[in-house]
PDB file of N, CA and C in Angstrom:
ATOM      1  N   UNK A  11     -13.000 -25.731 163.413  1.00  0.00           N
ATOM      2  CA  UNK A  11     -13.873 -24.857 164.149  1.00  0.00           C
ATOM      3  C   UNK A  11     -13.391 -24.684 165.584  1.00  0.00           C
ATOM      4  N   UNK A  12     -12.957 -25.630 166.320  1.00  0.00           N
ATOM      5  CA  UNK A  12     -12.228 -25.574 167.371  1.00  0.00           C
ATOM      6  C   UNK A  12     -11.407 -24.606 167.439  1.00  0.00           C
ATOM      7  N   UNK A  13     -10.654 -25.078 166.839  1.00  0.00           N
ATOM      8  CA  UNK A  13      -9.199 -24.263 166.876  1.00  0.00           C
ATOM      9  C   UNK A  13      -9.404 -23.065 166.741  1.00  0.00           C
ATOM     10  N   UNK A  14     -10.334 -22.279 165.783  1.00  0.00           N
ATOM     11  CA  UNK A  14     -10.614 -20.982 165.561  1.00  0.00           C
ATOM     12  C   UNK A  14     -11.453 -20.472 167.397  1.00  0.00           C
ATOM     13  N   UNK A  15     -12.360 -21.073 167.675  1.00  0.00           N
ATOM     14  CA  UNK A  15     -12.759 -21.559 169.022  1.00  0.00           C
ATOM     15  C   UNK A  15     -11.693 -21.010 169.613  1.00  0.00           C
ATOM     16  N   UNK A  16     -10.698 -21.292 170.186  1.00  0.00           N
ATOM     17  CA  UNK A  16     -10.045 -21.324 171.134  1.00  0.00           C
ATOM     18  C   UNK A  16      -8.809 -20.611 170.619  1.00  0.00           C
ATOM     19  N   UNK A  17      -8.384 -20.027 169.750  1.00  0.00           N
ATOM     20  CA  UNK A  17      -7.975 -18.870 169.277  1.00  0.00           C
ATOM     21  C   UNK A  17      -8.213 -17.561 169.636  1.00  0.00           C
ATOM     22  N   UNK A  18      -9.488 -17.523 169.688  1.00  0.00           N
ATOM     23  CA  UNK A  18     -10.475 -16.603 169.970  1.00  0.00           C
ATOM     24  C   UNK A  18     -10.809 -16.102 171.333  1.00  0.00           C
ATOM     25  N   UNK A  19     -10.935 -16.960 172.156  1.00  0.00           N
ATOM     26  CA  UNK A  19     -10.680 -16.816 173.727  1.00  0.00           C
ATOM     27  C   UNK A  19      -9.461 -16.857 173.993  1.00  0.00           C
ATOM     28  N   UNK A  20      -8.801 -17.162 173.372  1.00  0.00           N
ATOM     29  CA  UNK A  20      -6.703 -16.671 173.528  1.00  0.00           C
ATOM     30  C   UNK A  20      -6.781 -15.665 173.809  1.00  0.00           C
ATOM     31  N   UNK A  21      -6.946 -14.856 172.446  1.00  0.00           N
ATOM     32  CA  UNK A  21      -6.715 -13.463 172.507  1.00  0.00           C
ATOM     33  C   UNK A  21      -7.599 -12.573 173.443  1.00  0.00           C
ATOM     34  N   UNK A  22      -8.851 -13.052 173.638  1.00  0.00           N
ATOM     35  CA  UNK A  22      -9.602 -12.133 174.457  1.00  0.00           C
ATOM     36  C   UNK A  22      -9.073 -11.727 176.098  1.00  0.00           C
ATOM     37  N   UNK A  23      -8.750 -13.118 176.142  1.00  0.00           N
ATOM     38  CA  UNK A  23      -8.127 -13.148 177.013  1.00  0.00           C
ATOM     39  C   UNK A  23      -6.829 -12.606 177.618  1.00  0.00           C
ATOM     40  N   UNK A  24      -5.474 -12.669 176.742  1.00  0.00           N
ATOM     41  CA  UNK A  24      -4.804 -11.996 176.546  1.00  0.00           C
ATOM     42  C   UNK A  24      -4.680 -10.417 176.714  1.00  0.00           C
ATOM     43  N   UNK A  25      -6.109  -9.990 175.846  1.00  0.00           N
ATOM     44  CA  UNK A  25      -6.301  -8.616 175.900  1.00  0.00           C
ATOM     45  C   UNK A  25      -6.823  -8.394 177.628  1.00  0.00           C
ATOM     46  N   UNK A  26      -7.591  -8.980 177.989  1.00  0.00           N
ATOM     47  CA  UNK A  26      -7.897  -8.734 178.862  1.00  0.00           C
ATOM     48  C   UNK A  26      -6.939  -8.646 180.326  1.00  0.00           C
ATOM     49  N   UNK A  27      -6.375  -9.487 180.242  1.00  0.00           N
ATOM     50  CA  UNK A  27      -5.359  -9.631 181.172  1.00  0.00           C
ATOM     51  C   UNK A  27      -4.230  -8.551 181.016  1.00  0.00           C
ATOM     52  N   UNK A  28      -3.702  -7.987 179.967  1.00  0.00           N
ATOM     53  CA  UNK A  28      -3.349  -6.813 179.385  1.00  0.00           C
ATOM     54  C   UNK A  28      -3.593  -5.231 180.039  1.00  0.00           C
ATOM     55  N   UNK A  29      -5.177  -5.057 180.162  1.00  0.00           N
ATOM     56  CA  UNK A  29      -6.149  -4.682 180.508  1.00  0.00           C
ATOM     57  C   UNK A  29      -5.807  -4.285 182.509  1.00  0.00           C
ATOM     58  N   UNK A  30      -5.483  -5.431 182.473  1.00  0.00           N
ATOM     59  CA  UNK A  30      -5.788  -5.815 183.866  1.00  0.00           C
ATOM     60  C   UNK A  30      -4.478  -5.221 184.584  1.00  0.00           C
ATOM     61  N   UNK A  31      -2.893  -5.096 183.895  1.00  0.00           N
ATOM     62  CA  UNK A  31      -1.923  -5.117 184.236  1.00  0.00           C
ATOM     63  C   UNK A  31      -1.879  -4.009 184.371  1.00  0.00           C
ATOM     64  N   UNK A  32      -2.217  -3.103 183.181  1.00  0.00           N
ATOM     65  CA  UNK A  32      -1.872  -1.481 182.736  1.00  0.00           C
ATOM     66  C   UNK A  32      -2.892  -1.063 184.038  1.00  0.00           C
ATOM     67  N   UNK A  33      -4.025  -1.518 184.116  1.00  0.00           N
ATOM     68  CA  UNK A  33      -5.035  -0.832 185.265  1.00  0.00           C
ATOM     69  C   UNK A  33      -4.152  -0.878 186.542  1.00  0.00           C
ATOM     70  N   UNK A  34      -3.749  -1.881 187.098  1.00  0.00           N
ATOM     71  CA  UNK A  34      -2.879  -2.316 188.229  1.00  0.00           C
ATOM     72  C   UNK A  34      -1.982  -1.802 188.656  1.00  0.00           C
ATOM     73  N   UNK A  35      -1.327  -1.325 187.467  1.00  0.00           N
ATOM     74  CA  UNK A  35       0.169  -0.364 188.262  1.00  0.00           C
ATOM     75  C   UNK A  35      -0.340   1.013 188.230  1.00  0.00           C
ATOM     76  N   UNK A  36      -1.100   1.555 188.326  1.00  0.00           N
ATOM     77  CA  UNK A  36      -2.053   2.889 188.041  1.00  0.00           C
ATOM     78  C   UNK A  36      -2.448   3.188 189.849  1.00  0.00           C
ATOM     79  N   UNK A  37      -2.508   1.517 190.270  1.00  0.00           N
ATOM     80  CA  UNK A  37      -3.180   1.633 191.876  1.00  0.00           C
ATOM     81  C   UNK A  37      -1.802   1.775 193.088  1.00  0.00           C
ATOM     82  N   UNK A  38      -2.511   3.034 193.997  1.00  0.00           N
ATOM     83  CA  UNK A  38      -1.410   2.761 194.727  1.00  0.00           C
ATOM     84  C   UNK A  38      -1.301   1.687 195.684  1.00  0.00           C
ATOM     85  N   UNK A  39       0.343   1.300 196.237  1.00  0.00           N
ATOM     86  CA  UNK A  39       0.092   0.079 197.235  1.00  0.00           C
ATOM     87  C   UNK A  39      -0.349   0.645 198.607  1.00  0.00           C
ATOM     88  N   UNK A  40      -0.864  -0.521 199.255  1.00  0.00           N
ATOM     89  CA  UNK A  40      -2.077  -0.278 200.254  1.00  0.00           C
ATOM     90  C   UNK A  40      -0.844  -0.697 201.619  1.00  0.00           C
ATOM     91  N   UNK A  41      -0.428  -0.203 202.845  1.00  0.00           N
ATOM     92  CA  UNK A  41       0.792  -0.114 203.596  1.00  0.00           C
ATOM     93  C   UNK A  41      -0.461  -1.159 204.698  1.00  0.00           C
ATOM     94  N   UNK A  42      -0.051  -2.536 204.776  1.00  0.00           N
ATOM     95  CA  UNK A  42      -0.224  -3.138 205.715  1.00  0.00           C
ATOM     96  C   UNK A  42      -0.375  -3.025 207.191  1.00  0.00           C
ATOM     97  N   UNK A  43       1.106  -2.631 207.249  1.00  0.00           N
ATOM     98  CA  UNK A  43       1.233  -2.002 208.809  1.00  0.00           C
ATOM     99  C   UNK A  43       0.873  -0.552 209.232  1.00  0.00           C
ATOM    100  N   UNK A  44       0.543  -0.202 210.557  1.00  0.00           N
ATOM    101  CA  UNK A  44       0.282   1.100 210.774  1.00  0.00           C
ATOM    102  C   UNK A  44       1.232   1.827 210.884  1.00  0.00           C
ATOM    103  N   UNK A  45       1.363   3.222 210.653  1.00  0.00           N
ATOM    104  CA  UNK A  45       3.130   4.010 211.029  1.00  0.00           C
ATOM    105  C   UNK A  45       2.997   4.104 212.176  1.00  0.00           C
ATOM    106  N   UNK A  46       4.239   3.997 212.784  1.00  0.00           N
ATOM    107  CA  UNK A  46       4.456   4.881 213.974  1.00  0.00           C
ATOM    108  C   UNK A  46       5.469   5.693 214.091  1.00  0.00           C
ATOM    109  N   UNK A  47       4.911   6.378 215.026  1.00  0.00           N
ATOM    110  CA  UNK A  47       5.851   8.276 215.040  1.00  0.00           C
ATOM    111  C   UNK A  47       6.984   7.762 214.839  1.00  0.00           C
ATOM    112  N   UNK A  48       8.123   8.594 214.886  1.00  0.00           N
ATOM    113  CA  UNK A  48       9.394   9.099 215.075  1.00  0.00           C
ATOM    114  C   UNK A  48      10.118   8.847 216.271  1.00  0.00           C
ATOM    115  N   UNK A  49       9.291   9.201 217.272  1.00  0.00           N
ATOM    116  CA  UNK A  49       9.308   9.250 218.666  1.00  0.00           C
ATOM    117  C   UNK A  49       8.827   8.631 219.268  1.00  0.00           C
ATOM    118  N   UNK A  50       8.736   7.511 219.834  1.00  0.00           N
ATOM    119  CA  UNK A  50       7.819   6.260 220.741  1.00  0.00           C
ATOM    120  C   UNK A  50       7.694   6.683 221.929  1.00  0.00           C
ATOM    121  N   UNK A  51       8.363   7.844 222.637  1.00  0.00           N
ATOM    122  CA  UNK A  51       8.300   8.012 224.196  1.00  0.00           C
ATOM    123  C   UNK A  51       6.622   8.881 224.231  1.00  0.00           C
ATOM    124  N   UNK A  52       6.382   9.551 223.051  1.00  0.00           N
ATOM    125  CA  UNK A  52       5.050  10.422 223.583  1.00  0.00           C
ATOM    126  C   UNK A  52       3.996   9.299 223.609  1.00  0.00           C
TER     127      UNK A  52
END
């Protein structure tokens, strides 16, 4: 019963995390730093 147990949350898990990856690269990355111009003298 265990084993079926914890079989079972394997895979859910699995799927889920799955889930989680495909969603993830879908997001764009978020740019830490602020830009700055081209030109620093203006």
């Amino acid at each position: 019963m265990a084993d079926g147990f914890l079989e079972k949350h394997q895979q859910d898990y699995e799927a889920r995390k799955a889930e989680y990856l495909r969603k993830k690269k879908h997001l764009p990355k978020v740019s830490r730093r602020p830009e700055r111009p081209d030109d620093e003298a203006l």
